[in-house]
Short mmCIF file of N, CA and C in Angstrom, two decimals:
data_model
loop_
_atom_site.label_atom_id
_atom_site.label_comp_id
_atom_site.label_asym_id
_atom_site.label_seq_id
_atom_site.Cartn_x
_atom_site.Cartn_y
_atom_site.Cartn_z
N UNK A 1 5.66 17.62 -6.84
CA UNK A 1 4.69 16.60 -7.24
C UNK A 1 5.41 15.26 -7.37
N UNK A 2 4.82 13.99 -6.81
CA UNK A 2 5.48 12.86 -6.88
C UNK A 2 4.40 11.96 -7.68
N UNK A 3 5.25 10.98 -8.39
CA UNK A 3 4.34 10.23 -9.45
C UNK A 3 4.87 8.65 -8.90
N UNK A 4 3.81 7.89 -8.87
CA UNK A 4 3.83 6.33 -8.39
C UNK A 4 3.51 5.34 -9.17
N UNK A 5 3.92 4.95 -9.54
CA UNK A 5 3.94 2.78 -10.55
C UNK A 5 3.79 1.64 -9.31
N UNK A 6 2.63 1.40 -8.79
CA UNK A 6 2.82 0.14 -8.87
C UNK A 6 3.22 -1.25 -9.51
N UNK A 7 3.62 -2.31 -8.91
CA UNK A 7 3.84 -3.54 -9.63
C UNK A 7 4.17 -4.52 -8.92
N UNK A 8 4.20 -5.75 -8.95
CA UNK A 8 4.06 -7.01 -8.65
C UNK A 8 2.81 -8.10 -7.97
N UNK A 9 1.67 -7.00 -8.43
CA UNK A 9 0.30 -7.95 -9.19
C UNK A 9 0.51 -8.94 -9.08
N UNK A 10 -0.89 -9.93 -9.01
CA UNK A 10 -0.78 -11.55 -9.65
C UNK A 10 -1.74 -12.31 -9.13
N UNK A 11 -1.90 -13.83 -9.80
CA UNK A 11 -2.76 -14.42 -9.60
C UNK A 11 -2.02 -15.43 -8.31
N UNK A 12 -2.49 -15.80 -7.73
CA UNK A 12 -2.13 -16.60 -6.51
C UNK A 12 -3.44 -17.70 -5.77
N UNK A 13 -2.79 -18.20 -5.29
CA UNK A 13 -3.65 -19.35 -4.25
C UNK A 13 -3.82 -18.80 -2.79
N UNK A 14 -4.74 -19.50 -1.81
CA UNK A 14 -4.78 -19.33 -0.67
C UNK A 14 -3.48 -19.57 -0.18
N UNK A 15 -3.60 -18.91 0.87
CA UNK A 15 -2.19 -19.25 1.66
C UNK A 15 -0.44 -18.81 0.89
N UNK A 16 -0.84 -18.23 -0.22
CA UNK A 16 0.88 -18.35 -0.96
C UNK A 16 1.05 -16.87 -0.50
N UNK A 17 2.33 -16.34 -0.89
CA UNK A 17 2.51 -14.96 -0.20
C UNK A 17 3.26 -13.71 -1.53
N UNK A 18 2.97 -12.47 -1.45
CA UNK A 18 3.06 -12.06 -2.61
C UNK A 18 4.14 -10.42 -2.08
N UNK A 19 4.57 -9.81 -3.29
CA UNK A 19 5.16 -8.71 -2.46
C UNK A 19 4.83 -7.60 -3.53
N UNK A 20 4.27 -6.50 -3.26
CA UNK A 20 4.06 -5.44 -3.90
C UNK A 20 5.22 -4.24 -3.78
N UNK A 21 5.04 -3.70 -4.98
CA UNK A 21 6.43 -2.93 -5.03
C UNK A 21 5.64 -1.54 -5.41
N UNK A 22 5.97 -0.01 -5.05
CA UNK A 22 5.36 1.28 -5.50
C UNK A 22 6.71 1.77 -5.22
N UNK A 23 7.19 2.55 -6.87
CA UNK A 23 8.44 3.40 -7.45
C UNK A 23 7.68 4.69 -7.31
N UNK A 24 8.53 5.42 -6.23
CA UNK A 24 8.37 7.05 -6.18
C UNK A 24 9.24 7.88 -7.03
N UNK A 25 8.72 8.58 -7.81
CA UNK A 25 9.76 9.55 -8.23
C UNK A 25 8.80 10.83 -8.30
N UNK A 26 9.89 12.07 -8.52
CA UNK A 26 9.69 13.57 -8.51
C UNK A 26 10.02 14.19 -6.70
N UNK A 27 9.37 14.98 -6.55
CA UNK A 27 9.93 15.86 -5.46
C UNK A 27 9.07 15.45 -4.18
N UNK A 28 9.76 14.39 -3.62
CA UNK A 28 9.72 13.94 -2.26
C UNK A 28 9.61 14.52 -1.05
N UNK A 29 10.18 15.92 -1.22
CA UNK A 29 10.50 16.84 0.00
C UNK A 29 9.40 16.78 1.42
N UNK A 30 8.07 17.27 0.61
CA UNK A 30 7.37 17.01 1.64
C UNK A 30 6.67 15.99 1.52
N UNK A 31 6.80 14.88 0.94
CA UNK A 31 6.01 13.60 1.57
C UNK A 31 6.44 13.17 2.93
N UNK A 32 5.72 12.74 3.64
CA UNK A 32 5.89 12.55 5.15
C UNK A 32 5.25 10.91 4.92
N UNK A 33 4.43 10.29 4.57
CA UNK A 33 3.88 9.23 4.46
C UNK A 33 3.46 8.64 3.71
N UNK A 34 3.14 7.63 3.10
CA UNK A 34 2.96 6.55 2.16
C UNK A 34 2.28 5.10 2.58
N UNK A 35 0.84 5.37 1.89
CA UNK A 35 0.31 4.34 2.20
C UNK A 35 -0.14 3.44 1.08
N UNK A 36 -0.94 2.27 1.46
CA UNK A 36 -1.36 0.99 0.66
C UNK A 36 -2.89 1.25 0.71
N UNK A 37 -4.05 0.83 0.05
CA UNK A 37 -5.19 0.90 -0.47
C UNK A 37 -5.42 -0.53 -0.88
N UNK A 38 -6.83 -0.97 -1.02
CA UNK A 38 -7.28 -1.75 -1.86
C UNK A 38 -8.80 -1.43 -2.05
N UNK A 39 -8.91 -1.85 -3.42
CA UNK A 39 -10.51 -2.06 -3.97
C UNK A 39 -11.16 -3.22 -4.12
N UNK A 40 -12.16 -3.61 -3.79
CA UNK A 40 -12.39 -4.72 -4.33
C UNK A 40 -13.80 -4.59 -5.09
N UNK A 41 -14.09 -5.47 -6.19
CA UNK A 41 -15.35 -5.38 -6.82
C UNK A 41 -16.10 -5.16 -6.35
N UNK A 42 -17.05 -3.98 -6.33
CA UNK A 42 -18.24 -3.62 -6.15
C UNK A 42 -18.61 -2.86 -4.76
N UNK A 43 -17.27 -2.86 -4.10
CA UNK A 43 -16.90 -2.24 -2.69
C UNK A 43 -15.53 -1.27 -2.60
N UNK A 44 -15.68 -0.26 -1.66
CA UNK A 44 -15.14 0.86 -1.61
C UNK A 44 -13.71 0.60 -1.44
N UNK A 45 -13.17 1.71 -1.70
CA UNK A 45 -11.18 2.23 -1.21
C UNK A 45 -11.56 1.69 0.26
N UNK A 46 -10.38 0.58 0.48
CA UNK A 46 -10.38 0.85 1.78
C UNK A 46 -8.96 0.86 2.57
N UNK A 47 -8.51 1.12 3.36
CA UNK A 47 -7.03 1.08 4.20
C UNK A 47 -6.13 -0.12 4.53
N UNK A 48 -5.23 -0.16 3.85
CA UNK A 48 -4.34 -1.43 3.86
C UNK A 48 -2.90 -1.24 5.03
N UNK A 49 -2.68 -0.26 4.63
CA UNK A 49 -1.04 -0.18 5.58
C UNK A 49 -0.38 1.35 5.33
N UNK A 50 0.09 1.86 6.04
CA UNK A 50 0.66 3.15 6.04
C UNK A 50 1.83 3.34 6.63
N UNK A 51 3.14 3.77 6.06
CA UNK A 51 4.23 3.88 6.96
C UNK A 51 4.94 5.70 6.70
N UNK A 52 5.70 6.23 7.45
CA UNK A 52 6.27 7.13 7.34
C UNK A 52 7.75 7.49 6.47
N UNK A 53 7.23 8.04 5.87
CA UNK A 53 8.53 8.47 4.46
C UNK A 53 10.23 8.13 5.37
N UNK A 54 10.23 8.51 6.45
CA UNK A 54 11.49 8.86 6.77
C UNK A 54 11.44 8.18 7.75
N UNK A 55 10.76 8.18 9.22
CA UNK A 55 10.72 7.26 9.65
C UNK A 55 10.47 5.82 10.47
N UNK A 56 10.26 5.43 9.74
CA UNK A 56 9.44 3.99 9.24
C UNK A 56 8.45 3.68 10.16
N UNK A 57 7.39 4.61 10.90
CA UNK A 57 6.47 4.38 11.33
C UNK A 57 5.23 4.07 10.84
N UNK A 58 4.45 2.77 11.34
CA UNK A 58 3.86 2.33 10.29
C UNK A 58 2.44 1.57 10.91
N UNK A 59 1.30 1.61 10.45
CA UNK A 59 0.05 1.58 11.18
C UNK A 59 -0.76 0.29 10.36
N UNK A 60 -1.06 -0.55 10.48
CA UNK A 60 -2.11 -1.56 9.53
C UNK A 60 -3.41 -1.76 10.04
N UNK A 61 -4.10 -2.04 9.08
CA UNK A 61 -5.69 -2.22 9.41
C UNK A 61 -6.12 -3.31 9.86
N UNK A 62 -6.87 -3.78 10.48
CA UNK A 62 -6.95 -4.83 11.64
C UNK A 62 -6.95 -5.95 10.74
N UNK A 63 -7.78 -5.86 9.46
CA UNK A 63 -7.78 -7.35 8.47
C UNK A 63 -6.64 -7.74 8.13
N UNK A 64 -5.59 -7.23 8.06
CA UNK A 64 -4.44 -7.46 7.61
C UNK A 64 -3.12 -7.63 8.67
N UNK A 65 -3.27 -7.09 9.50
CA UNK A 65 -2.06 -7.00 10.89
C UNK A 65 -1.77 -8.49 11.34
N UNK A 66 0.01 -8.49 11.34
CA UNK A 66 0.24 -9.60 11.12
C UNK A 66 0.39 -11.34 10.27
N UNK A 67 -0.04 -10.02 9.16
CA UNK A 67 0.19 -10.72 7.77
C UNK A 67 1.05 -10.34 6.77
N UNK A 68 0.81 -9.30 6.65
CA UNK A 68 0.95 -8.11 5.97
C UNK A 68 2.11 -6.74 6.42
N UNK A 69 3.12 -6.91 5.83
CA UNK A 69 4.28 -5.87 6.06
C UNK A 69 4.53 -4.94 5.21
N UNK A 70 4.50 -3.74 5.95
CA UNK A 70 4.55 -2.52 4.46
C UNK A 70 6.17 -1.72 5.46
N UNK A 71 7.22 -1.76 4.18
CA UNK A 71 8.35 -1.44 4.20
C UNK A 71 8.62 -0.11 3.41
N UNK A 72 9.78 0.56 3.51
CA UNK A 72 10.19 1.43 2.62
C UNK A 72 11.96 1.29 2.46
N UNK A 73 12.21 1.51 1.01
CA UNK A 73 13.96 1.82 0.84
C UNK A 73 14.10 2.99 0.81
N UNK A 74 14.68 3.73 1.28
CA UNK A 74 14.58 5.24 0.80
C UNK A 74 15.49 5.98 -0.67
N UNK A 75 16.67 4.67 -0.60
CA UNK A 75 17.98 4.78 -1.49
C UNK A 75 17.12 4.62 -2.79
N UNK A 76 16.08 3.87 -2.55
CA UNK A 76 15.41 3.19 -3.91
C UNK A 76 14.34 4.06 -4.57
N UNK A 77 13.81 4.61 -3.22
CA UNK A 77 12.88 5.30 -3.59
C UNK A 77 11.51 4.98 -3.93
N UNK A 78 11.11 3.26 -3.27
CA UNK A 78 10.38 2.43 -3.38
C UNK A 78 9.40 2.01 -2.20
N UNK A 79 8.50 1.88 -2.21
CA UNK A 79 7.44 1.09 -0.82
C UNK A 79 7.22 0.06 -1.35
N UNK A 80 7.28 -0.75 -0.17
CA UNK A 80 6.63 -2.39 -0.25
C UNK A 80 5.61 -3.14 0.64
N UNK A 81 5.01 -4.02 0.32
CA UNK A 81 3.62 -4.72 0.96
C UNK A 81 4.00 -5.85 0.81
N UNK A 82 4.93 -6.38 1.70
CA UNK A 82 4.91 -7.83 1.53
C UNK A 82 3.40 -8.47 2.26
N UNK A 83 2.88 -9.52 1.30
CA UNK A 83 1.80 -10.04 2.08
C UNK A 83 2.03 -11.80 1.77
N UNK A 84 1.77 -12.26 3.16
CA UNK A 84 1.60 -13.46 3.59
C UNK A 84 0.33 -14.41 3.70
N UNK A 85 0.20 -15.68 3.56
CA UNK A 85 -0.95 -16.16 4.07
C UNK A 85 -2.15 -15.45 3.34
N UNK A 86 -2.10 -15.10 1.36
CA UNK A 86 -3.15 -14.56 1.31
C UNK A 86 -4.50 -15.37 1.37
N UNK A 87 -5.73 -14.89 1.71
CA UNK A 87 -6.91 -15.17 1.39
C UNK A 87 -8.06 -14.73 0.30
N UNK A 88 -8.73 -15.43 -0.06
CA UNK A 88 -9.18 -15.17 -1.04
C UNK A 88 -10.53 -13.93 -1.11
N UNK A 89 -10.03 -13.28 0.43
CA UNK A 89 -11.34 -11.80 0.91
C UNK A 89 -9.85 -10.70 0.33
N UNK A 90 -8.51 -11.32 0.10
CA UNK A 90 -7.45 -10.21 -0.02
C UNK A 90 -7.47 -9.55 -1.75
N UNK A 91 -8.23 -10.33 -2.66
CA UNK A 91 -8.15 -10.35 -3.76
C UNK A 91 -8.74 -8.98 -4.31
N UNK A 92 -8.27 -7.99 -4.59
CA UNK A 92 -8.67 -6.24 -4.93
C UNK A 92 -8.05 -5.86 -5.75
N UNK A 93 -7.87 -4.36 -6.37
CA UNK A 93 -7.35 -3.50 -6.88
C UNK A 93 -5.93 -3.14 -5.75
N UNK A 94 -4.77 -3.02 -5.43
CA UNK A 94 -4.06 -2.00 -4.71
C UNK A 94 -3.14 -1.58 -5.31
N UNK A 95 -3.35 -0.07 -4.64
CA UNK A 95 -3.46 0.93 -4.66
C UNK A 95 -1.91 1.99 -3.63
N UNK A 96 -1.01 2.68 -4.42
CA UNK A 96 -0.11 3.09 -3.35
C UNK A 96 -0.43 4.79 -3.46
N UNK A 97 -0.21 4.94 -1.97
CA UNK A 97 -0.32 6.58 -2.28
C UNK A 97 0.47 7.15 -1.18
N UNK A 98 0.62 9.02 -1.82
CA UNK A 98 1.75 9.78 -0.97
C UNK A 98 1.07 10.80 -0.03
N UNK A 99 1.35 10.73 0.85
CA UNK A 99 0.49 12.13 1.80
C UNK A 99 1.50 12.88 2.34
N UNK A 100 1.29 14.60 2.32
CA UNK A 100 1.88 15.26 3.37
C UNK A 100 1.53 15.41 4.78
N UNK A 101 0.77 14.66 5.00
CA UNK A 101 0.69 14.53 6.78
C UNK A 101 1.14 13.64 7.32
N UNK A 102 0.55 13.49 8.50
CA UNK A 102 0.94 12.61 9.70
C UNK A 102 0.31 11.36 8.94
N UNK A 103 0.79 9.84 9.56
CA UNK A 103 0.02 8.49 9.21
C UNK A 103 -1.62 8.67 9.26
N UNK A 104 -1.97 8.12 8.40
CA UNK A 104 -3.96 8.24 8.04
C UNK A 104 -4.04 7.02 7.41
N UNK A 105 -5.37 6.43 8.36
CA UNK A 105 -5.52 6.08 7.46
C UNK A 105 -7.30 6.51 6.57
N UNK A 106 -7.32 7.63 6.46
CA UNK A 106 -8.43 8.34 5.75
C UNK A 106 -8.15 8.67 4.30
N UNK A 107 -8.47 8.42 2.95
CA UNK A 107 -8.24 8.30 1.91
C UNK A 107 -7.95 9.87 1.55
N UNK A 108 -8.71 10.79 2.09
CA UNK A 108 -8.55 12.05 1.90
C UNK A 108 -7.16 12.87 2.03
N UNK A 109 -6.38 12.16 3.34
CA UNK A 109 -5.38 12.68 3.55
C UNK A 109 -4.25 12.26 2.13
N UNK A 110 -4.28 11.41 1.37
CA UNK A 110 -3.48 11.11 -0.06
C UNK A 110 -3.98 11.81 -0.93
N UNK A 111 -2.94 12.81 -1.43
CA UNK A 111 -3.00 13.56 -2.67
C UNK A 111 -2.44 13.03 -3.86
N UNK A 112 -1.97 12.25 -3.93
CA UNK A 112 -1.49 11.48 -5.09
C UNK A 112 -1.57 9.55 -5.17
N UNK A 113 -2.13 9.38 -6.42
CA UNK A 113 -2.22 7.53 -6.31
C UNK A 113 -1.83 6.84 -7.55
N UNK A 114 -1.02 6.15 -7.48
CA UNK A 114 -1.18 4.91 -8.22
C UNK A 114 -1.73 4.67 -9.01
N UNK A 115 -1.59 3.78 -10.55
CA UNK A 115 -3.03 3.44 -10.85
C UNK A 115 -3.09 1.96 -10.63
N UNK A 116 -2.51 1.47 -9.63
CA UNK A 116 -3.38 0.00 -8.87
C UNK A 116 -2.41 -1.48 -9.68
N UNK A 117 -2.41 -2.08 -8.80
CA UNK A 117 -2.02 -3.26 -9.90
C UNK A 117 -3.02 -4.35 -8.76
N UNK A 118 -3.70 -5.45 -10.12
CA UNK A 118 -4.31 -6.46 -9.53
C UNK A 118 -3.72 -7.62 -8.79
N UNK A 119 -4.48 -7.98 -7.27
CA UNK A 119 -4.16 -9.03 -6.71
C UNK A 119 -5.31 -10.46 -7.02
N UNK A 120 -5.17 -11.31 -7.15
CA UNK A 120 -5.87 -12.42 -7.17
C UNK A 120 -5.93 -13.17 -6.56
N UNK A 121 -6.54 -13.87 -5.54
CA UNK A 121 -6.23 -14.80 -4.64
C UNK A 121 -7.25 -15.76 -4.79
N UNK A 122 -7.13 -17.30 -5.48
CA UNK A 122 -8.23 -18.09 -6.18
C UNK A 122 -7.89 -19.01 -4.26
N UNK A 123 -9.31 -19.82 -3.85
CA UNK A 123 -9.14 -20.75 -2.97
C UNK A 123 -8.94 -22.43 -3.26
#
């Protein structure tokens, strides 16, 4: 079982750029992938970025591609979302999570989540 902390939340402006951090710990063995989520008020989980535990294959959702970089350390034991150029449609709940499958981005395939840290993006 692996347990996740997000952190580096925040309030921000259009256009400034922000980097999200998710600390893995417990038994890694079979995680194969690790992805990003967001919520936003009053609208569903939806798919942010997904990369592979080991190796670093990594899939983004069309709103975000090319903005938006999702990394992993493995030494650290950490995933990251650097995001660029935010807008103020980027402003949600996110959300990190661990899957034993292949890259998804279907919410079902994550058995374990986060409990979210807030993004803000004022225009």
């Amino acid at each position: 079982q692996v347990s996740l902390v997000e952190s580096g939340g925040g309030l921000v402006q259009a256009g400034d750029s922000l980097r999200l951090s998710c600390s893995v710990s417990g038994r890694t063995s079979r995680t194969n992938a690790m992805g990003w989520f967001r919520q936003a008020p009053g609208k569903e989980r939806e798919f942010v970025a997904t990369i592979t535990w080991r190796g670093g294959l990594t899939h983004y959702a069309a709103s975000v591609k090319d903005r938006f970089t999702i990394s992993r350390d493995n030494a650290k034991n950490t995933v990251y979302l650097d995001m660029n150029n935010l807008k103020p449609d980027d402003t949600a709940v996110y959300y990190c999570a661990a899957s034993d499958g292949p890259l998804s981005d279907y919410l079902d395939e994550y058995h374990t989540w986060g409990q979210g840290t807030q993004v803000t993006v004022s225009s």
